[in-house]
Amino acid sequence: MNKKLDKKTLDALVQAAVAVKKNSYSPYSRFKVGAAVLAPDGQIYAGTNIENASYGLTVCAERNAMFRGVCEGQKQFVALAVCTDPVEGEAFGTPCGACRQVMAEFMKLDAPILLVAVTKKGQIKVLKKKLKDLLPLPFLKPGE
Ligand code: THU
């Protein structure tokens, strides 16, 4: 059954992304990211960015969140929230290109992507986009 994307559900997704950010393993960039995805059955999977001394092995928070869900048997996600530390000059961090491509593998193009920023005063700000806003002209599975 598809979980309705009501305010309470999306708020829980945002809170999961905010909460997991504290576990970010990012000693090299010192840039903490938390992400959470919502599966059609209402389950939420959260992930952080995980860095490595060999920098290129770093995996972003969004992919870790999606891959956690896939490891639990999920094949589709109906929404994603990503929370970053405040980005200088801009309120919201945005997902990298690699994560957008992985989102296109497991999410519909009209699925909501919630960009989340926590202000210095602890206020949570959310900017709602759709995957198709972030990834126009996507490369999809052949035949789709
Ligand atoms: N990062 C993410 O976790 N998600 C993104 O979409 C962009 C970048 C992480 C990777 C690295 O640990 C740090 O942010 C700085 O690039």
Short mmCIF file of N, CA and C and ligand atoms in Angstrom, two decimals:
data_model
loop_
_atom_site.label_atom_id
_atom_site.label_comp_id
_atom_site.label_asym_id
_atom_site.label_seq_id
_atom_site.Cartn_x
_atom_site.Cartn_y
_atom_site.Cartn_z
N MET A 1 0.85 -1.20 0.00
CA MET A 1 0.00 0.00 0.00
C MET A 1 0.89 1.25 0.00
N ASN A 2 0.49 2.24 -0.81
CA ASN A 2 1.30 3.45 -0.87
C ASN A 2 0.99 4.39 0.28
N LYS A 3 2.02 4.74 1.01
CA LYS A 3 1.86 5.65 2.15
C LYS A 3 1.55 7.05 1.61
N LYS A 4 0.46 7.63 2.13
CA LYS A 4 0.10 8.97 1.68
C LYS A 4 1.17 9.96 2.15
N LEU A 5 1.52 10.87 1.25
CA LEU A 5 2.58 11.82 1.60
C LEU A 5 1.98 13.02 2.34
N ASP A 6 1.40 12.75 3.52
CA ASP A 6 0.81 13.85 4.29
C ASP A 6 1.91 14.58 5.07
N LYS A 7 1.50 15.70 5.68
CA LYS A 7 2.48 16.55 6.36
C LYS A 7 3.22 15.79 7.47
N LYS A 8 2.46 14.99 8.22
CA LYS A 8 3.06 14.25 9.34
C LYS A 8 4.16 13.29 8.85
N THR A 9 3.87 12.64 7.75
CA THR A 9 4.83 11.67 7.19
C THR A 9 6.09 12.39 6.70
N LEU A 10 5.87 13.51 5.98
CA LEU A 10 7.04 14.24 5.45
C LEU A 10 7.83 14.89 6.59
N ASP A 11 7.13 15.33 7.65
CA ASP A 11 7.83 15.88 8.82
C ASP A 11 8.72 14.82 9.46
N ALA A 12 8.22 13.59 9.54
CA ALA A 12 9.00 12.49 10.14
C ALA A 12 10.23 12.20 9.28
N LEU A 13 10.06 12.31 7.96
CA LEU A 13 11.20 12.08 7.06
C LEU A 13 12.26 13.16 7.25
N VAL A 14 11.80 14.42 7.36
CA VAL A 14 12.73 15.54 7.59
C VAL A 14 13.46 15.34 8.92
N GLN A 15 12.72 14.96 9.95
CA GLN A 15 13.34 14.76 11.28
C GLN A 15 14.38 13.64 11.24
N ALA A 16 14.11 12.61 10.45
CA ALA A 16 15.07 11.49 10.34
C ALA A 16 16.36 11.96 9.68
N ALA A 17 16.22 12.81 8.66
CA ALA A 17 17.41 13.33 7.96
C ALA A 17 18.21 14.25 8.89
N VAL A 18 17.50 15.07 9.65
CA VAL A 18 18.17 15.98 10.59
C VAL A 18 18.90 15.17 11.67
N ALA A 19 18.22 14.16 12.21
CA ALA A 19 18.76 13.40 13.34
C ALA A 19 19.99 12.59 12.96
N VAL A 20 19.98 11.98 11.77
CA VAL A 20 21.09 11.09 11.40
C VAL A 20 22.36 11.88 11.07
N LYS A 21 22.20 13.16 10.75
CA LYS A 21 23.37 13.97 10.34
C LYS A 21 24.47 13.96 11.42
N LYS A 22 24.08 13.83 12.67
CA LYS A 22 25.09 13.87 13.74
C LYS A 22 26.06 12.68 13.65
N ASN A 23 25.63 11.61 12.98
CA ASN A 23 26.49 10.42 12.85
C ASN A 23 27.38 10.46 11.61
N SER A 24 27.32 11.56 10.87
CA SER A 24 28.16 11.70 9.68
C SER A 24 29.62 11.41 10.01
N TYR A 25 30.26 10.60 9.16
CA TYR A 25 31.71 10.36 9.32
C TYR A 25 32.42 11.19 8.26
N SER A 26 32.79 12.40 8.63
CA SER A 26 33.32 13.34 7.64
C SER A 26 34.52 14.12 8.21
N PRO A 27 35.58 13.39 8.66
CA PRO A 27 36.73 14.09 9.26
C PRO A 27 37.54 14.88 8.25
N TYR A 28 37.38 14.61 6.96
CA TYR A 28 38.20 15.28 5.94
C TYR A 28 37.55 16.57 5.46
N SER A 29 36.28 16.50 5.10
CA SER A 29 35.60 17.73 4.63
C SER A 29 34.99 18.52 5.79
N ARG A 30 34.72 17.84 6.89
CA ARG A 30 33.96 18.43 8.01
C ARG A 30 32.61 18.96 7.57
N PHE A 31 32.05 18.36 6.54
CA PHE A 31 30.72 18.75 6.03
C PHE A 31 29.76 17.60 6.30
N LYS A 32 28.88 17.83 7.28
CA LYS A 32 27.97 16.76 7.70
C LYS A 32 26.70 16.78 6.85
N VAL A 33 26.30 15.59 6.40
CA VAL A 33 25.07 15.46 5.61
C VAL A 33 24.26 14.30 6.19
N GLY A 34 22.96 14.51 6.28
CA GLY A 34 22.04 13.44 6.68
C GLY A 34 20.96 13.31 5.63
N ALA A 35 20.54 12.10 5.34
CA ALA A 35 19.47 11.90 4.35
C ALA A 35 18.54 10.80 4.84
N ALA A 36 17.30 10.84 4.35
CA ALA A 36 16.33 9.79 4.70
C ALA A 36 15.39 9.59 3.52
N VAL A 37 15.05 8.34 3.29
CA VAL A 37 14.09 8.01 2.21
C VAL A 37 12.89 7.31 2.80
N LEU A 38 11.75 7.52 2.14
CA LEU A 38 10.48 6.92 2.56
C LEU A 38 10.09 5.85 1.55
N ALA A 39 9.83 4.63 2.05
CA ALA A 39 9.39 3.54 1.18
C ALA A 39 7.85 3.54 1.11
N PRO A 40 7.28 2.89 0.09
CA PRO A 40 5.81 2.89 -0.06
C PRO A 40 5.08 2.30 1.16
N ASP A 41 5.74 1.43 1.93
CA ASP A 41 5.08 0.85 3.11
C ASP A 41 5.23 1.71 4.37
N GLY A 42 5.83 2.90 4.21
CA GLY A 42 5.95 3.82 5.35
C GLY A 42 7.27 3.72 6.09
N GLN A 43 8.08 2.73 5.74
CA GLN A 43 9.39 2.61 6.40
C GLN A 43 10.30 3.76 5.98
N ILE A 44 11.11 4.23 6.93
CA ILE A 44 12.08 5.29 6.66
C ILE A 44 13.48 4.72 6.85
N TYR A 45 14.36 5.02 5.91
CA TYR A 45 15.76 4.58 6.00
C TYR A 45 16.64 5.82 5.97
N ALA A 46 17.57 5.90 6.91
CA ALA A 46 18.40 7.10 7.03
C ALA A 46 19.86 6.76 6.80
N GLY A 47 20.62 7.73 6.27
CA GLY A 47 22.05 7.51 6.05
C GLY A 47 22.80 8.82 6.14
N THR A 48 24.11 8.70 6.40
CA THR A 48 24.98 9.88 6.42
C THR A 48 26.06 9.71 5.37
N ASN A 49 26.80 10.80 5.13
CA ASN A 49 28.00 10.67 4.29
C ASN A 49 29.08 9.96 5.10
N ILE A 50 29.82 9.09 4.43
CA ILE A 50 30.90 8.33 5.07
C ILE A 50 32.15 8.51 4.22
N GLU A 51 33.15 9.16 4.82
CA GLU A 51 34.38 9.49 4.08
C GLU A 51 35.47 8.47 4.35
N ASN A 52 36.57 8.63 3.60
CA ASN A 52 37.69 7.70 3.72
C ASN A 52 38.99 8.45 3.48
N ALA A 53 40.08 7.96 4.09
CA ALA A 53 41.40 8.57 3.88
C ALA A 53 41.75 8.57 2.39
N SER A 54 41.25 7.60 1.66
CA SER A 54 41.34 7.61 0.20
C SER A 54 40.07 8.31 -0.28
N TYR A 55 40.17 9.63 -0.47
CA TYR A 55 38.99 10.50 -0.54
C TYR A 55 37.89 10.01 -1.51
N GLY A 56 38.35 9.44 -2.63
CA GLY A 56 37.38 9.05 -3.67
C GLY A 56 36.45 7.93 -3.25
N LEU A 57 36.73 7.30 -2.13
CA LEU A 57 35.87 6.21 -1.66
C LEU A 57 34.67 6.71 -0.86
N THR A 58 34.62 8.02 -0.64
CA THR A 58 33.50 8.62 0.10
C THR A 58 32.18 8.26 -0.55
N VAL A 59 31.18 7.96 0.29
CA VAL A 59 29.82 7.75 -0.22
C VAL A 59 28.91 8.78 0.45
N CYS A 60 28.07 9.42 -0.38
CA CYS A 60 27.18 10.47 0.10
C CYS A 60 26.05 9.91 0.96
N ALA A 61 25.47 10.80 1.76
CA ALA A 61 24.36 10.45 2.65
C ALA A 61 23.15 9.90 1.87
N GLU A 62 22.83 10.53 0.75
CA GLU A 62 21.64 10.13 0.00
C GLU A 62 21.76 8.70 -0.49
N ARG A 63 22.95 8.36 -1.04
CA ARG A 63 23.12 6.99 -1.53
C ARG A 63 23.14 6.00 -0.38
N ASN A 64 23.75 6.36 0.74
CA ASN A 64 23.74 5.43 1.87
C ASN A 64 22.31 5.19 2.36
N ALA A 65 21.49 6.23 2.38
CA ALA A 65 20.09 6.06 2.82
C ALA A 65 19.34 5.14 1.85
N MET A 66 19.47 5.41 0.55
CA MET A 66 18.77 4.56 -0.44
C MET A 66 19.27 3.12 -0.38
N PHE A 67 20.58 2.96 -0.27
CA PHE A 67 21.14 1.60 -0.29
C PHE A 67 20.74 0.82 0.97
N ARG A 68 20.57 1.53 2.07
CA ARG A 68 20.08 0.83 3.28
C ARG A 68 18.70 0.25 3.01
N GLY A 69 17.85 1.04 2.35
CA GLY A 69 16.50 0.56 2.03
C GLY A 69 16.53 -0.61 1.07
N VAL A 70 17.38 -0.50 0.06
CA VAL A 70 17.47 -1.58 -0.93
C VAL A 70 17.98 -2.86 -0.26
N CYS A 71 18.92 -2.72 0.66
CA CYS A 71 19.42 -3.91 1.39
C CYS A 71 18.33 -4.57 2.21
N GLU A 72 17.29 -3.79 2.57
CA GLU A 72 16.16 -4.35 3.33
C GLU A 72 15.03 -4.81 2.41
N GLY A 73 15.29 -4.80 1.10
CA GLY A 73 14.30 -5.35 0.17
C GLY A 73 13.44 -4.33 -0.55
N GLN A 74 13.68 -3.02 -0.30
CA GLN A 74 12.89 -1.98 -0.99
C GLN A 74 13.43 -1.77 -2.40
N LYS A 75 12.50 -1.44 -3.33
CA LYS A 75 12.93 -1.20 -4.72
C LYS A 75 12.54 0.21 -5.19
N GLN A 76 11.68 0.87 -4.43
CA GLN A 76 11.17 2.19 -4.80
C GLN A 76 11.11 3.05 -3.55
N PHE A 77 11.36 4.35 -3.73
CA PHE A 77 11.16 5.29 -2.63
C PHE A 77 10.25 6.40 -3.12
N VAL A 78 9.38 6.89 -2.22
CA VAL A 78 8.37 7.87 -2.64
C VAL A 78 8.75 9.30 -2.24
N ALA A 79 9.77 9.46 -1.43
CA ALA A 79 10.25 10.80 -1.07
C ALA A 79 11.64 10.67 -0.45
N LEU A 80 12.40 11.76 -0.55
CA LEU A 80 13.75 11.80 0.05
C LEU A 80 13.94 13.17 0.70
N ALA A 81 14.58 13.17 1.86
CA ALA A 81 14.95 14.44 2.51
C ALA A 81 16.46 14.44 2.70
N VAL A 82 17.08 15.59 2.48
CA VAL A 82 18.53 15.70 2.69
C VAL A 82 18.83 16.96 3.48
N CYS A 83 19.60 16.79 4.54
CA CYS A 83 19.91 17.89 5.45
C CYS A 83 21.41 18.11 5.48
N THR A 84 21.83 19.34 5.21
CA THR A 84 23.26 19.66 5.24
C THR A 84 23.50 20.74 6.29
N ASP A 85 24.77 20.89 6.65
CA ASP A 85 25.14 22.09 7.38
C ASP A 85 24.85 23.26 6.45
N PRO A 86 24.64 24.44 7.01
CA PRO A 86 24.37 25.59 6.15
C PRO A 86 25.51 25.78 5.14
N VAL A 87 25.15 25.98 3.88
CA VAL A 87 26.15 26.20 2.83
C VAL A 87 26.33 27.71 2.70
N GLU A 88 27.60 28.13 2.73
CA GLU A 88 27.89 29.57 2.75
C GLU A 88 27.19 30.31 1.60
N GLY A 89 26.46 31.33 1.94
CA GLY A 89 25.79 32.14 0.93
C GLY A 89 24.48 31.55 0.43
N GLU A 90 24.22 30.29 0.72
CA GLU A 90 22.98 29.66 0.28
C GLU A 90 22.40 28.90 1.46
N ALA A 91 21.08 28.91 1.56
CA ALA A 91 20.46 28.24 2.71
C ALA A 91 20.54 26.72 2.61
N PHE A 92 20.43 26.19 1.39
CA PHE A 92 20.26 24.74 1.24
C PHE A 92 21.40 24.10 0.47
N GLY A 93 21.86 22.96 0.95
CA GLY A 93 22.75 22.12 0.17
C GLY A 93 21.89 21.31 -0.79
N THR A 94 22.47 20.91 -1.89
CA THR A 94 21.71 20.12 -2.87
C THR A 94 22.47 18.85 -3.22
N PRO A 95 21.75 17.81 -3.60
CA PRO A 95 22.41 16.52 -3.89
C PRO A 95 23.37 16.60 -5.08
N CYS A 96 24.44 15.81 -5.00
CA CYS A 96 25.39 15.76 -6.11
C CYS A 96 24.79 15.00 -7.29
N GLY A 97 25.44 15.12 -8.43
CA GLY A 97 24.92 14.48 -9.66
C GLY A 97 24.82 12.97 -9.55
N ALA A 98 25.82 12.35 -8.90
CA ALA A 98 25.79 10.88 -8.78
C ALA A 98 24.56 10.44 -7.98
N CYS A 99 24.26 11.16 -6.90
CA CYS A 99 23.09 10.79 -6.09
C CYS A 99 21.79 11.02 -6.85
N ARG A 100 21.74 12.08 -7.67
CA ARG A 100 20.53 12.32 -8.48
C ARG A 100 20.29 11.16 -9.43
N GLN A 101 21.37 10.66 -10.03
CA GLN A 101 21.24 9.53 -10.95
C GLN A 101 20.75 8.28 -10.20
N VAL A 102 21.25 8.05 -8.99
CA VAL A 102 20.80 6.88 -8.22
C VAL A 102 19.34 7.07 -7.79
N MET A 103 18.95 8.31 -7.47
CA MET A 103 17.53 8.58 -7.17
C MET A 103 16.65 8.18 -8.35
N ALA A 104 17.12 8.48 -9.58
CA ALA A 104 16.32 8.16 -10.78
C ALA A 104 16.15 6.65 -10.95
N GLU A 105 17.04 5.89 -10.37
CA GLU A 105 16.95 4.42 -10.42
C GLU A 105 15.81 3.92 -9.52
N PHE A 106 15.63 4.59 -8.38
CA PHE A 106 14.73 4.06 -7.35
C PHE A 106 13.54 4.98 -7.03
N MET A 107 13.39 6.09 -7.76
CA MET A 107 12.29 7.02 -7.45
C MET A 107 11.65 7.49 -8.75
N LYS A 108 10.36 7.84 -8.67
CA LYS A 108 9.68 8.43 -9.81
C LYS A 108 10.15 9.89 -9.96
N LEU A 109 10.09 10.38 -11.21
CA LEU A 109 10.62 11.73 -11.46
C LEU A 109 9.80 12.84 -10.78
N ASP A 110 8.54 12.52 -10.42
CA ASP A 110 7.75 13.56 -9.72
C ASP A 110 7.79 13.37 -8.19
N ALA A 111 8.66 12.49 -7.72
CA ALA A 111 8.78 12.29 -6.26
C ALA A 111 9.37 13.54 -5.59
N PRO A 112 8.85 13.89 -4.40
CA PRO A 112 9.39 15.06 -3.71
C PRO A 112 10.79 14.83 -3.13
N ILE A 113 11.63 15.84 -3.32
CA ILE A 113 12.96 15.87 -2.72
C ILE A 113 12.95 17.08 -1.78
N LEU A 114 13.12 16.83 -0.50
CA LEU A 114 13.05 17.91 0.49
C LEU A 114 14.46 18.32 0.86
N LEU A 115 14.80 19.56 0.53
CA LEU A 115 16.12 20.11 0.90
C LEU A 115 15.93 20.77 2.26
N VAL A 116 16.74 20.37 3.22
CA VAL A 116 16.52 20.78 4.60
C VAL A 116 17.75 21.53 5.13
N ALA A 117 17.49 22.66 5.75
CA ALA A 117 18.58 23.42 6.37
C ALA A 117 18.21 23.70 7.82
N VAL A 118 19.18 23.55 8.71
CA VAL A 118 18.96 23.90 10.11
C VAL A 118 19.71 25.20 10.37
N THR A 119 18.97 26.24 10.73
CA THR A 119 19.61 27.53 10.95
C THR A 119 20.42 27.50 12.25
N LYS A 120 21.26 28.54 12.42
CA LYS A 120 22.09 28.61 13.64
C LYS A 120 21.24 28.64 14.89
N LYS A 121 19.99 29.14 14.77
CA LYS A 121 19.08 29.18 15.92
C LYS A 121 18.32 27.86 16.09
N GLY A 122 18.63 26.89 15.23
CA GLY A 122 18.00 25.58 15.37
C GLY A 122 16.66 25.44 14.64
N GLN A 123 16.32 26.48 13.85
CA GLN A 123 15.07 26.43 13.10
C GLN A 123 15.27 25.56 11.85
N ILE A 124 14.27 24.71 11.56
CA ILE A 124 14.38 23.82 10.40
C ILE A 124 13.65 24.45 9.22
N LYS A 125 14.40 24.63 8.11
CA LYS A 125 13.80 25.18 6.89
C LYS A 125 13.78 24.10 5.82
N VAL A 126 12.69 24.05 5.06
CA VAL A 126 12.55 23.01 4.04
C VAL A 126 12.19 23.64 2.70
N LEU A 127 12.92 23.25 1.67
CA LEU A 127 12.61 23.67 0.30
C LEU A 127 12.23 22.41 -0.47
N LYS A 128 10.98 22.41 -0.99
CA LYS A 128 10.46 21.20 -1.64
C LYS A 128 10.68 21.29 -3.15
N LYS A 129 11.37 20.29 -3.69
CA LYS A 129 11.58 20.18 -5.14
C LYS A 129 11.07 18.83 -5.58
N LYS A 130 11.12 18.59 -6.89
CA LYS A 130 10.84 17.25 -7.40
C LYS A 130 12.10 16.73 -8.05
N LEU A 131 12.20 15.40 -8.14
CA LEU A 131 13.40 14.83 -8.74
C LEU A 131 13.61 15.38 -10.15
N LYS A 132 12.50 15.57 -10.89
CA LYS A 132 12.67 16.06 -12.26
C LYS A 132 13.20 17.50 -12.31
N ASP A 133 13.02 18.27 -11.23
CA ASP A 133 13.63 19.62 -11.17
C ASP A 133 15.15 19.50 -11.04
N LEU A 134 15.58 18.48 -10.27
CA LEU A 134 17.01 18.32 -10.00
C LEU A 134 17.72 17.57 -11.12
N LEU A 135 16.97 16.76 -11.86
CA LEU A 135 17.59 15.91 -12.88
C LEU A 135 16.77 15.94 -14.17
N PRO A 136 16.87 17.05 -14.91
CA PRO A 136 16.17 17.08 -16.19
C PRO A 136 16.87 16.17 -17.19
N LEU A 137 16.13 15.68 -18.16
CA LEU A 137 16.65 14.78 -19.20
C LEU A 137 17.44 13.61 -18.58
N PRO A 138 16.81 12.86 -17.70
CA PRO A 138 17.54 11.79 -17.01
C PRO A 138 17.89 10.63 -17.93
N PHE A 139 18.97 9.94 -17.63
CA PHE A 139 19.26 8.68 -18.29
C PHE A 139 18.55 7.59 -17.50
N LEU A 140 17.59 6.93 -18.12
CA LEU A 140 16.81 5.91 -17.43
C LEU A 140 17.14 4.54 -17.98
N LYS A 141 16.60 3.53 -17.29
CA LYS A 141 16.79 2.15 -17.76
C LYS A 141 16.33 2.06 -19.20
N PRO A 142 17.07 1.41 -20.09
CA PRO A 142 16.63 1.27 -21.46
C PRO A 142 15.20 0.72 -21.50
N GLY A 143 14.34 1.36 -22.31
CA GLY A 143 12.96 0.89 -22.44
C GLY A 143 11.98 1.65 -21.57
N GLU A 144 12.45 2.50 -20.65
CA GLU A 144 11.50 3.25 -19.78
C GLU A 144 11.26 4.66 -20.30
N1 THU B 1 27.99 14.91 0.21
C1 THU B 1 26.85 14.22 0.47
O1 THU B 1 26.76 13.45 1.43
N2 THU B 1 25.79 14.41 -0.36
C2 THU B 1 25.80 15.21 -1.46
O2 THU B 1 24.85 15.21 -2.22
C3 THU B 1 26.94 16.10 -1.69
C4 THU B 1 28.16 15.80 -0.92
C5 THU B 1 29.13 14.72 1.09
C6 THU B 1 30.30 14.00 0.48
C7 THU B 1 31.45 14.48 1.33
O3 THU B 1 31.52 13.66 2.48
C8 THU B 1 31.04 15.88 1.77
O4 THU B 1 29.64 15.97 1.51
C9 THU B 1 31.77 16.98 1.05
O5 THU B 1 31.69 16.84 -0.32
#
